[in-house]
CSV table of C-alpha atoms and ligand atoms in Angstrom, one decimal:
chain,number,residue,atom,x,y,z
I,1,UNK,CA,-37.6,13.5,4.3
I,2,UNK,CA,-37.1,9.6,3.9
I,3,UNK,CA,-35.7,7.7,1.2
I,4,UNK,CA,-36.9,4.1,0.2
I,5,UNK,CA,-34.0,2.2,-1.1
I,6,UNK,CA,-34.7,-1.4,-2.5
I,7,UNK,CA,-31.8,-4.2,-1.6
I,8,UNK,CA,-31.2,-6.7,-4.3
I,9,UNK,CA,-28.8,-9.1,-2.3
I,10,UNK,CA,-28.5,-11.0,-5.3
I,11,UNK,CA,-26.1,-14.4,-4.7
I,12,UNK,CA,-22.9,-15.5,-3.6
I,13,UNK,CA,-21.1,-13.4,-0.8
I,14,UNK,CA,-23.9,-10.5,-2.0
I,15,UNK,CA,-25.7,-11.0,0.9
I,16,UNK,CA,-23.1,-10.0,3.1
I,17,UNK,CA,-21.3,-7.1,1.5
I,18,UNK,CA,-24.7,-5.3,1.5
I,19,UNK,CA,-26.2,-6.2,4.9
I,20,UNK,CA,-22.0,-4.4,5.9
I,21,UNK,CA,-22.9,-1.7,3.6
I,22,UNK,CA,-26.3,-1.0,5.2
I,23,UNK,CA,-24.7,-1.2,8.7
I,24,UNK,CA,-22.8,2.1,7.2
I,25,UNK,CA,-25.9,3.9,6.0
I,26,UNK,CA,-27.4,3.8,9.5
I,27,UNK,CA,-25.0,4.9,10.8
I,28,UNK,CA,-24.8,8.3,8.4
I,29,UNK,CA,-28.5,8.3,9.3
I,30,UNK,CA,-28.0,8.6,12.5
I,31,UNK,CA,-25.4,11.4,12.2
I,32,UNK,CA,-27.3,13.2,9.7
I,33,UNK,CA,-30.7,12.7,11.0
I,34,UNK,CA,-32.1,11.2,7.4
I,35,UNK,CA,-34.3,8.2,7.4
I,36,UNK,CA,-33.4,5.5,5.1
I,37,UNK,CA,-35.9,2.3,4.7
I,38,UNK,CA,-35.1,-0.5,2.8
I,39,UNK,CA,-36.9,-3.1,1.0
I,40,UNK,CA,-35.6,-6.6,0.2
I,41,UNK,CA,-36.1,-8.0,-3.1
I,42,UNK,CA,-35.0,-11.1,-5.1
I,43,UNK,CA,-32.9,-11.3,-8.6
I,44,UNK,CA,-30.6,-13.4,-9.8
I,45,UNK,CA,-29.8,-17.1,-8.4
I,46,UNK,CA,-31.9,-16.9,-5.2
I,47,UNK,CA,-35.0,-15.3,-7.5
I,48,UNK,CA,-34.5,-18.3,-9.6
I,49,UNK,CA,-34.8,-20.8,-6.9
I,50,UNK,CA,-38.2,-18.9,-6.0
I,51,UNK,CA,-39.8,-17.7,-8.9
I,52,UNK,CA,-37.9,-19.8,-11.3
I,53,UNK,CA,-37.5,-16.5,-12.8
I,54,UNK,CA,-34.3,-14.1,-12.7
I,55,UNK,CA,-36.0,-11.4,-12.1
I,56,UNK,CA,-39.5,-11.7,-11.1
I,57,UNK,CA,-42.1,-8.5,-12.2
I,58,UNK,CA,-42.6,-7.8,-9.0
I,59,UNK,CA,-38.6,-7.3,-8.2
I,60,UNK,CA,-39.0,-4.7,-11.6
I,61,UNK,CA,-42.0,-3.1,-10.3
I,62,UNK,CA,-40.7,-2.3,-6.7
I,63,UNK,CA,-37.8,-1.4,-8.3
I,64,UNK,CA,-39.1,1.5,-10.1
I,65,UNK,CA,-41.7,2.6,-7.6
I,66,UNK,CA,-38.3,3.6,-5.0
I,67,UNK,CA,-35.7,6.0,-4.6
I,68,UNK,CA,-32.9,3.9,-5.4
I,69,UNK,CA,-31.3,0.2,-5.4
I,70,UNK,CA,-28.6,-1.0,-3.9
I,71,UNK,CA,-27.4,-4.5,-5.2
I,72,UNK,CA,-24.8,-7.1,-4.1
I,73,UNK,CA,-23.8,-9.5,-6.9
I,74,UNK,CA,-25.7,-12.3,-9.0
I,75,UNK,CA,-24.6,-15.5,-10.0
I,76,UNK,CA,-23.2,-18.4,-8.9
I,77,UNK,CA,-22.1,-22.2,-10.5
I,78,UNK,CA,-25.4,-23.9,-9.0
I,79,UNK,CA,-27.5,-22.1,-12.2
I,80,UNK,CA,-24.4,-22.6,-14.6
I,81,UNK,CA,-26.6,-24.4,-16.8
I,82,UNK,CA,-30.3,-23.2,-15.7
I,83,UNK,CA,-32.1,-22.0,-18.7
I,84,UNK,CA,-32.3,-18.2,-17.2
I,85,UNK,CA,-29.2,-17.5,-15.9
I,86,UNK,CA,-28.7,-15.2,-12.9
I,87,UNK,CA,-27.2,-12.6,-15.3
I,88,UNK,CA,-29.8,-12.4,-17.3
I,89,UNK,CA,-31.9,-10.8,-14.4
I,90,UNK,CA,-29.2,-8.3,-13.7
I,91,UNK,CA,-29.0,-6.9,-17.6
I,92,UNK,CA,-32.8,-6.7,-17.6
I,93,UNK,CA,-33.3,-4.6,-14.7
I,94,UNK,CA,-30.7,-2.3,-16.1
I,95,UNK,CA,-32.2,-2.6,-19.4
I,96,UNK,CA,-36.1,-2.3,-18.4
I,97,UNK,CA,-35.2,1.1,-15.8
I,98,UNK,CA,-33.5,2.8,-18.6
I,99,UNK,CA,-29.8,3.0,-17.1
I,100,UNK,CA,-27.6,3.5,-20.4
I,101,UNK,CA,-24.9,4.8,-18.1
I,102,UNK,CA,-22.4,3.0,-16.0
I,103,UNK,CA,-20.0,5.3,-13.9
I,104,UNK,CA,-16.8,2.9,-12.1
I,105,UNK,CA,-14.6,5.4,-10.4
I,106,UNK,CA,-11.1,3.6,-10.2
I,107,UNK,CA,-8.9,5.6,-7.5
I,108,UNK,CA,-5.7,4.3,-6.1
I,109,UNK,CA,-6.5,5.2,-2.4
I,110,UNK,CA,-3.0,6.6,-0.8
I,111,UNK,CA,-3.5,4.2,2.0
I,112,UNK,CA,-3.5,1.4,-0.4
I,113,UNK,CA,-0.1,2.0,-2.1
I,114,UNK,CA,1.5,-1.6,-1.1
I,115,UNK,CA,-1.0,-3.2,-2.9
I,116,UNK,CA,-1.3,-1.8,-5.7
I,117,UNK,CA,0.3,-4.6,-8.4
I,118,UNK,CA,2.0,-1.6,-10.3
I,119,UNK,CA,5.7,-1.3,-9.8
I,120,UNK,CA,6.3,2.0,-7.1
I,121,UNK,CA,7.5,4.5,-9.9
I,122,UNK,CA,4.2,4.0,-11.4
I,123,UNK,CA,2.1,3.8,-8.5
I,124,UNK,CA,3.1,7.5,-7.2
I,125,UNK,CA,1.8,8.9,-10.2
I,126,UNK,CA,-1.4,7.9,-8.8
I,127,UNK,CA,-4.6,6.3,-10.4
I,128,UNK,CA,-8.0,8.4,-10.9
I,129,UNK,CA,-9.8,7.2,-13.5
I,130,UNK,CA,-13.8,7.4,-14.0
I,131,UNK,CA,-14.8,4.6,-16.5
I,132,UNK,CA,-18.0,5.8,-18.4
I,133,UNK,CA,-19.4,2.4,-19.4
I,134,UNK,CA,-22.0,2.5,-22.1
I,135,UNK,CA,-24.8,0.0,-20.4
I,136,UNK,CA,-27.7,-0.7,-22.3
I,137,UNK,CA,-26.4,-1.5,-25.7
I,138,UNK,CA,-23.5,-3.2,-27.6
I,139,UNK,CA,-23.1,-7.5,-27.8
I,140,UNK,CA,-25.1,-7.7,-24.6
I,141,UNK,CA,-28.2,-6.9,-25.8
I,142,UNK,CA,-27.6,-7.5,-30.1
I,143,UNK,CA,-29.0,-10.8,-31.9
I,144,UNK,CA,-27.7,-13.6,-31.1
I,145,UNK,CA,-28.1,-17.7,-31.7
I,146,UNK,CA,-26.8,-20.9,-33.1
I,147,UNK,CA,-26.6,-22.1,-36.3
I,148,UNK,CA,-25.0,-24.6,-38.5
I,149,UNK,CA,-21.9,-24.2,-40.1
I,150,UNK,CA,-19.8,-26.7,-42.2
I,151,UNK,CA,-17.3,-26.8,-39.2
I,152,UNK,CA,-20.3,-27.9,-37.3
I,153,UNK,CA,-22.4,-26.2,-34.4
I,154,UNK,CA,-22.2,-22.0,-34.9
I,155,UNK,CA,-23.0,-19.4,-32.6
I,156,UNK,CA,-22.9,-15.5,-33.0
I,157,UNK,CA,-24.1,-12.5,-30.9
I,158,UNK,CA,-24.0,-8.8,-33.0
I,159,UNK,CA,-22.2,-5.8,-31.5
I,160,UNK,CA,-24.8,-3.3,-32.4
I,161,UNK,CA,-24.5,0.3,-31.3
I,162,UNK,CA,-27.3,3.3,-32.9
I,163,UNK,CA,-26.2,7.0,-33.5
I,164,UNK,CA,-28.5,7.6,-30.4
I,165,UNK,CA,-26.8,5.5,-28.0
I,166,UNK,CA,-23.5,6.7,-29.0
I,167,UNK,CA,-24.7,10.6,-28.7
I,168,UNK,CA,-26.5,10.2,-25.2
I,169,UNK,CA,-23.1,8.1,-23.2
I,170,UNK,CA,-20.9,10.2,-25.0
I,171,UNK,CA,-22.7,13.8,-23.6
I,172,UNK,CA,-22.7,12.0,-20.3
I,173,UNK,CA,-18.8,11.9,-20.8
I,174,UNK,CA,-18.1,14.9,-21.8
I,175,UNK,CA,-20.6,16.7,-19.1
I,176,UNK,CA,-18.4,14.4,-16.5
I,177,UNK,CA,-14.9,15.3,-18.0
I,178,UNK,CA,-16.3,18.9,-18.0
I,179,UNK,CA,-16.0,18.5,-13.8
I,180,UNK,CA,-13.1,17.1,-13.8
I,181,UNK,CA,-9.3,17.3,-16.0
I,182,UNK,CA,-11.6,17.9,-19.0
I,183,UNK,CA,-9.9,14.7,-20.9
I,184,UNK,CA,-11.6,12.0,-22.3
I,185,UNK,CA,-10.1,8.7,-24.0
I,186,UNK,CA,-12.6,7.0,-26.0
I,187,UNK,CA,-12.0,3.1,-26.4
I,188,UNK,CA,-12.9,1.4,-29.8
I,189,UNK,CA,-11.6,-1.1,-32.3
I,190,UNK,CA,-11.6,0.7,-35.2
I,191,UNK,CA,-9.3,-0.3,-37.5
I,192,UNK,CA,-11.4,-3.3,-37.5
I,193,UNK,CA,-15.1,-3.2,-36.5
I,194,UNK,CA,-17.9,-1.1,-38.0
I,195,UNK,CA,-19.9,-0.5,-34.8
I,196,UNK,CA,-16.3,1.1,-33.6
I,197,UNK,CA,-16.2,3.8,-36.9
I,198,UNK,CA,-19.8,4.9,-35.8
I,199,UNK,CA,-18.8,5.0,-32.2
I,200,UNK,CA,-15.6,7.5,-32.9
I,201,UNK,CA,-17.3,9.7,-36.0
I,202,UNK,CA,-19.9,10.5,-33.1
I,203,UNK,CA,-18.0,10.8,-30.6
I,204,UNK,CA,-16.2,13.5,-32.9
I,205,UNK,CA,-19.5,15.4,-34.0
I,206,UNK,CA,-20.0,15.5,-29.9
I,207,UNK,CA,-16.8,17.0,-29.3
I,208,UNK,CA,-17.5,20.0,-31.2
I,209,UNK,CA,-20.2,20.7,-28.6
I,210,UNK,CA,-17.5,20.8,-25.8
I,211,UNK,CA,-14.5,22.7,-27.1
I,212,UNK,CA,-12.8,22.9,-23.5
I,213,UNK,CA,-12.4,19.0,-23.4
I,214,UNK,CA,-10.1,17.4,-24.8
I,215,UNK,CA,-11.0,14.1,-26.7
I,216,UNK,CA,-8.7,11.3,-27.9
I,217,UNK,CA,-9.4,8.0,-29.4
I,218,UNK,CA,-7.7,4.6,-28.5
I,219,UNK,CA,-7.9,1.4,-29.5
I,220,UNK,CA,-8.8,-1.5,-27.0
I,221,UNK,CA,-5.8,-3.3,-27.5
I,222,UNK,CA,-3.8,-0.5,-26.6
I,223,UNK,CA,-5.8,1.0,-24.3
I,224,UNK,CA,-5.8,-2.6,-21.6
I,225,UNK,CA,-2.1,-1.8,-22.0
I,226,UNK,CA,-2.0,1.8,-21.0
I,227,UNK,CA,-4.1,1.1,-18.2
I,228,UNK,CA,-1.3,-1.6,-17.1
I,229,UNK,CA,1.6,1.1,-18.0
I,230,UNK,CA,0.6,4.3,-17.2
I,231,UNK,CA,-2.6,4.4,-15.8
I,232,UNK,CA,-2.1,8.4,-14.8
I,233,UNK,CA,-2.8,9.4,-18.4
I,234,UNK,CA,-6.4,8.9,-18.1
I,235,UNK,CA,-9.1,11.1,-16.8
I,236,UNK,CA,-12.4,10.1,-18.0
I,237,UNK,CA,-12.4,6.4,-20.2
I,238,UNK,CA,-15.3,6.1,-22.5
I,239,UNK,CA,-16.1,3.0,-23.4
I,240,UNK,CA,-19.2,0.3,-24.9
I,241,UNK,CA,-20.6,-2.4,-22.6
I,242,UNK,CA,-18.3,-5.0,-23.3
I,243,UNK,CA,-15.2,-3.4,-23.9
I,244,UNK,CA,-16.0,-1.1,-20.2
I,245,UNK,CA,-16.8,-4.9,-18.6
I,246,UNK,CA,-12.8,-6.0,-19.2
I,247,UNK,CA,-11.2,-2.8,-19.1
I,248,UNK,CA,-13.4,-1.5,-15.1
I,249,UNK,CA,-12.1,-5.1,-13.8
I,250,UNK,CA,-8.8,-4.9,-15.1
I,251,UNK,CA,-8.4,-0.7,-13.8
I,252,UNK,CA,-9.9,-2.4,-10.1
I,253,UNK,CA,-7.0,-4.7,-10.3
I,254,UNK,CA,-4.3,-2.6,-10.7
I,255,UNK,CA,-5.4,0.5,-8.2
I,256,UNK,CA,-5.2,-2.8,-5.6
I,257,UNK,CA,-8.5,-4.6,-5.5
I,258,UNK,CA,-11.2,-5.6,-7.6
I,259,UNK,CA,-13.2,-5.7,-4.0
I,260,UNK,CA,-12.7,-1.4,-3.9
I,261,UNK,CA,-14.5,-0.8,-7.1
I,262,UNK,CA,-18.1,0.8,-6.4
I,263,UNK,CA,-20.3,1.9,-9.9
I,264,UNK,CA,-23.5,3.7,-10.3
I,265,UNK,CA,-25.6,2.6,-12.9
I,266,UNK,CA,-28.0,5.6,-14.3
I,267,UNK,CA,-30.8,6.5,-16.8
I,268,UNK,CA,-32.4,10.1,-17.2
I,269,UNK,CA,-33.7,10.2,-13.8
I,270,UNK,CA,-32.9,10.2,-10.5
I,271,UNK,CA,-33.5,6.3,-10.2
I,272,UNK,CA,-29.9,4.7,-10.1
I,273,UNK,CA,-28.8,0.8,-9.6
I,274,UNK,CA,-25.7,0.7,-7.1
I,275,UNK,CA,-23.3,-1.9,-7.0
I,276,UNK,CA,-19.7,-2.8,-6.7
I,277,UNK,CA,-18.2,-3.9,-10.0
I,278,UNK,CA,-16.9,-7.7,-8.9
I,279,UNK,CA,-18.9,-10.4,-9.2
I,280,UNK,CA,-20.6,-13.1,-6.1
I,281,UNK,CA,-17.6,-14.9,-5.5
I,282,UNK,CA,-19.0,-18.0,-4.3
I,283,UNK,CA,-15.8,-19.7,-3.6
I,284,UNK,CA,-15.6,-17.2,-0.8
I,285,UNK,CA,-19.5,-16.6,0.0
I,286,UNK,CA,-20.5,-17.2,3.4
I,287,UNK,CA,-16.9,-16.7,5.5
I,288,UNK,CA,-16.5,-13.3,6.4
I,289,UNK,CA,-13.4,-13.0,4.5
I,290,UNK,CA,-15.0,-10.4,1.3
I,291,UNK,CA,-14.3,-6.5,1.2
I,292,UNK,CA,-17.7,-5.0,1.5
I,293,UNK,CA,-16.0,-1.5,0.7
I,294,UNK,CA,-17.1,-1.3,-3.0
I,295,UNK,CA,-20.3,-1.8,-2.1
I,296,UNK,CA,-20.2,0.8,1.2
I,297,UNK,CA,-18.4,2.9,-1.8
I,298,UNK,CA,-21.7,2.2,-3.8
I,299,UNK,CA,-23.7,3.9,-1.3
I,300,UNK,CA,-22.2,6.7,-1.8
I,301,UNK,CA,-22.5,7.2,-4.9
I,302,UNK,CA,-26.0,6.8,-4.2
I,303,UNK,CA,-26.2,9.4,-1.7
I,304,UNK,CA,-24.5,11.8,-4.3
I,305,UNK,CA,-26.4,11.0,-7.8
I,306,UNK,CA,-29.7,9.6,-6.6
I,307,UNK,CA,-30.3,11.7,-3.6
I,308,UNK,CA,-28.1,15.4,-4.0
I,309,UNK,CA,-26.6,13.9,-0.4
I,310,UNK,CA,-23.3,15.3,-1.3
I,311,UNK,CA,-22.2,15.4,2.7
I,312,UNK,CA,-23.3,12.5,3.7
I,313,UNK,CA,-21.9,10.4,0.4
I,314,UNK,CA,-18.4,12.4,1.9
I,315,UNK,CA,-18.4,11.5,5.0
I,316,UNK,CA,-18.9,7.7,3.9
I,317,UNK,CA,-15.7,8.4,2.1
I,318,UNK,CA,-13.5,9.6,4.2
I,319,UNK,CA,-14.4,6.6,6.7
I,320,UNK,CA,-13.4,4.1,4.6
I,321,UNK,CA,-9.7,6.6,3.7
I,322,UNK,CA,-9.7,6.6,7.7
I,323,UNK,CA,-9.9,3.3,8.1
I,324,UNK,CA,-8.2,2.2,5.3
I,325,UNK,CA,-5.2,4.6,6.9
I,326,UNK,CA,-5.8,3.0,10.4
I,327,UNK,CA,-4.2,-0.3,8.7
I,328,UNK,CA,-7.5,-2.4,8.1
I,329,UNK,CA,-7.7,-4.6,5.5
I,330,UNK,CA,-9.6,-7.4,4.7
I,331,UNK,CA,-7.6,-10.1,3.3
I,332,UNK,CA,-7.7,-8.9,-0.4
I,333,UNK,CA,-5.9,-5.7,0.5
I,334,UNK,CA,-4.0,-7.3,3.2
I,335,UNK,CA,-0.1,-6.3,3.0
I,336,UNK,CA,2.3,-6.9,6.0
I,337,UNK,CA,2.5,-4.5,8.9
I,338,UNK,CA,-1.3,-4.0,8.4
I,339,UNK,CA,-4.4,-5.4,10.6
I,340,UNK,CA,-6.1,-8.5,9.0
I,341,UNK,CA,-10.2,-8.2,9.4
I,342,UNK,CA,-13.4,-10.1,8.4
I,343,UNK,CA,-15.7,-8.6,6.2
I,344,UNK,CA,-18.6,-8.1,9.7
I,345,UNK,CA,-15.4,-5.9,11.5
I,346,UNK,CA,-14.9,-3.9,8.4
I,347,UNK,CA,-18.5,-2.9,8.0
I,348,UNK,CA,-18.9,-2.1,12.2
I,349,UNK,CA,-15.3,-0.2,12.3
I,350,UNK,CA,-15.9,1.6,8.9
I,351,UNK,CA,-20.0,2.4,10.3
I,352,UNK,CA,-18.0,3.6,13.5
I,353,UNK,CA,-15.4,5.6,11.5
I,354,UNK,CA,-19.0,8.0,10.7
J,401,LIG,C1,-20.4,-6.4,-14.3
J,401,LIG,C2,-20.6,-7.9,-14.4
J,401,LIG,C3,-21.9,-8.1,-15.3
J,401,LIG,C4,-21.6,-7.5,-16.6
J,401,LIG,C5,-22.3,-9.6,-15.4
J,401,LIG,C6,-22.5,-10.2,-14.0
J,401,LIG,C7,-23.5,-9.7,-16.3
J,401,LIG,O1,-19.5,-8.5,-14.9
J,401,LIG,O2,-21.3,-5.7,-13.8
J,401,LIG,O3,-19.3,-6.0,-14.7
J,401,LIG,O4,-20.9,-8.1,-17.5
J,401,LIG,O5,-22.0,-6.4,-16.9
J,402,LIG,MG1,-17.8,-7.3,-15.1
């Protein structure tokens, strides 16, 4: 059996986190015997300066006709001010294959104590948070414009969320919680915004389909402190598309890295976009310095919800905990008394930890 997997490098150091996290798929097809093939396709930035379009049809259509995707990043200041933005191409393709869910697991690896920004009480309570973003919906994808207002130039965008999308992220919560410490905290604003009442008076009918889990409700003020104070309390955080955005970067930073974060991006099939949660970094593009282990982290999250490759996506983790406890680091993780390594060595050591 052979799996097609299409690359979207995407911009910035994107390129070379993936080609580090492809080194590591070989390698577990090699162990396991599996055949991977890939296809390279353009979005963002570098599909711009081809197609002149973010994502070109093609890029869609070869999307849908394989197993998976694996993406690097998109984005970059060269199309700051181009009419279709690199991002744009990235929230169509997860809008036109239907992936409403976003799953960013946020675990403070035991290796990775001494850089974890938390203060060492904290820390050894331990961080394992899975962060059920709500994808396809929400300010990303509402109305927006400009218009004119006596203060001048207006613009607007509309947080807009149906009964439907809540019900179908919040199932996909509560399912998840259900394998797992059986807690969810949903995130809102509720004392304040309408789409937020909607959000939590579903979430409440939903409950009542999973009496073993217990749901609690937390504003999104509150909950970007928690995360910072006592990050142990959470089990499964539910959130909307823009609200999950802040709160996935700002659980990376605090279990050490924003470069450690992987996230699986699904619909109601099998298809699935995988892709670290941190953006192209183009200050840093191009000079071996990036952590390609959200992305290698990616793949595994491939292996487990696209493909059923349950040992396989385990042994991809425990190379990178190997490693990780071997003392590599690339310099974003890099504490003293621990080995200092490009982003090329931690892709070959991490493929030879399989
Ligand atoms: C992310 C990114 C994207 C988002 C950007 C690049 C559009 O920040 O995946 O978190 O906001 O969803
Ligand atoms: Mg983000």
């Amino acid at each position: 059996m052979s799996y097609n997997i299409a690359v979207l490098q995407g911009d910035g150091i994107g390129p070379e986190i993936t080609t580090e996290a492809i080194k590591v798929l070989d390698a577990v097809a090699n162990r396991f015997n599996r055949k991977f093939n890939y296809k390279y396709l353009d979005i963002g930035g570098a599909a711009i300066d081809k197609f002149e379009n973010s994502l070109p049809q093609s890029t869609i259509d070869e999307c849908k006709n394989s197993d998976s995707i694996l993406l690097g990043a998109v984005g970059g200041p060269k199309w700051d001010c181009a009419a279709d933005r690199p991002e744009k191409g990235l929230l169509r393709l997860r809008s036109s294959l239907g992936l409403f869910t976003n799953l960013r697991p946020a675990v403070l690896h035991g290796a990775l104590k001494e850089a974890c920004v938390l203060k060492p009480e904290i820390a050894e309570k331990g961080i394992d948070i899975m962060v059920v973003r709500e994808l396809t919906g929400g300010i990303y994808f509402g109305e927006r414009g400009r218009k004119q207002s006596s203060l001048g130039e207006a613009a607007w965008d509309t947080e807009l969320y149906s009964y439907g999308e809540i019900k179908r992220i919040a199932k996909v919560a509560f399912e998840i919680a259900g394998k797992r410490k059986k807690k969810i905290v949903s995130v809102d604003k509720a004392n304040v915004l309408e789409s937020s009442k909607l959000w939590r008076e579903t979430l409440i009918e939903v409950s009542g389909g999973y009496p073993d889990i217990e749901l609690s409700h937390m504003y999104v003020d509150n909950a970007a402190m928690q995360i910072i104070k006592d990050p142990s309390q959470f089990d499964v955080l539910l959130t909307s598309n823009m609200f999950g955005d802040i709160l996935s970067d700002e659980a990376s930073q605090v279990t050490g890295s924003i470069g450690m974060l992987p996230s699986a991006s699904l619909g109601e099939s099998k298809l699935g976009v995988y892709e670290p949660i941190h953006g192209s970094a183009p200050d840093i593009a191009g000079q071996n310095i990036s952590n390609p282990i959200a992305t290698i982290l990616s793949l595994a999250m491939m292996l487990k919800y696209s493909f059923d490759l349950t040992e396989e996506a385990n042994a991809i983790e425990l190379a990178v905990t190997k490693v990780l406890t071997e003392g590599y680091r690339t310099s974003d993780i890099f504490t003293g008394g621990t080995k200092k390594i490009g982003t090329a060595e931690m892709g070959s050591i991490i493929a030879g930890a399989i």
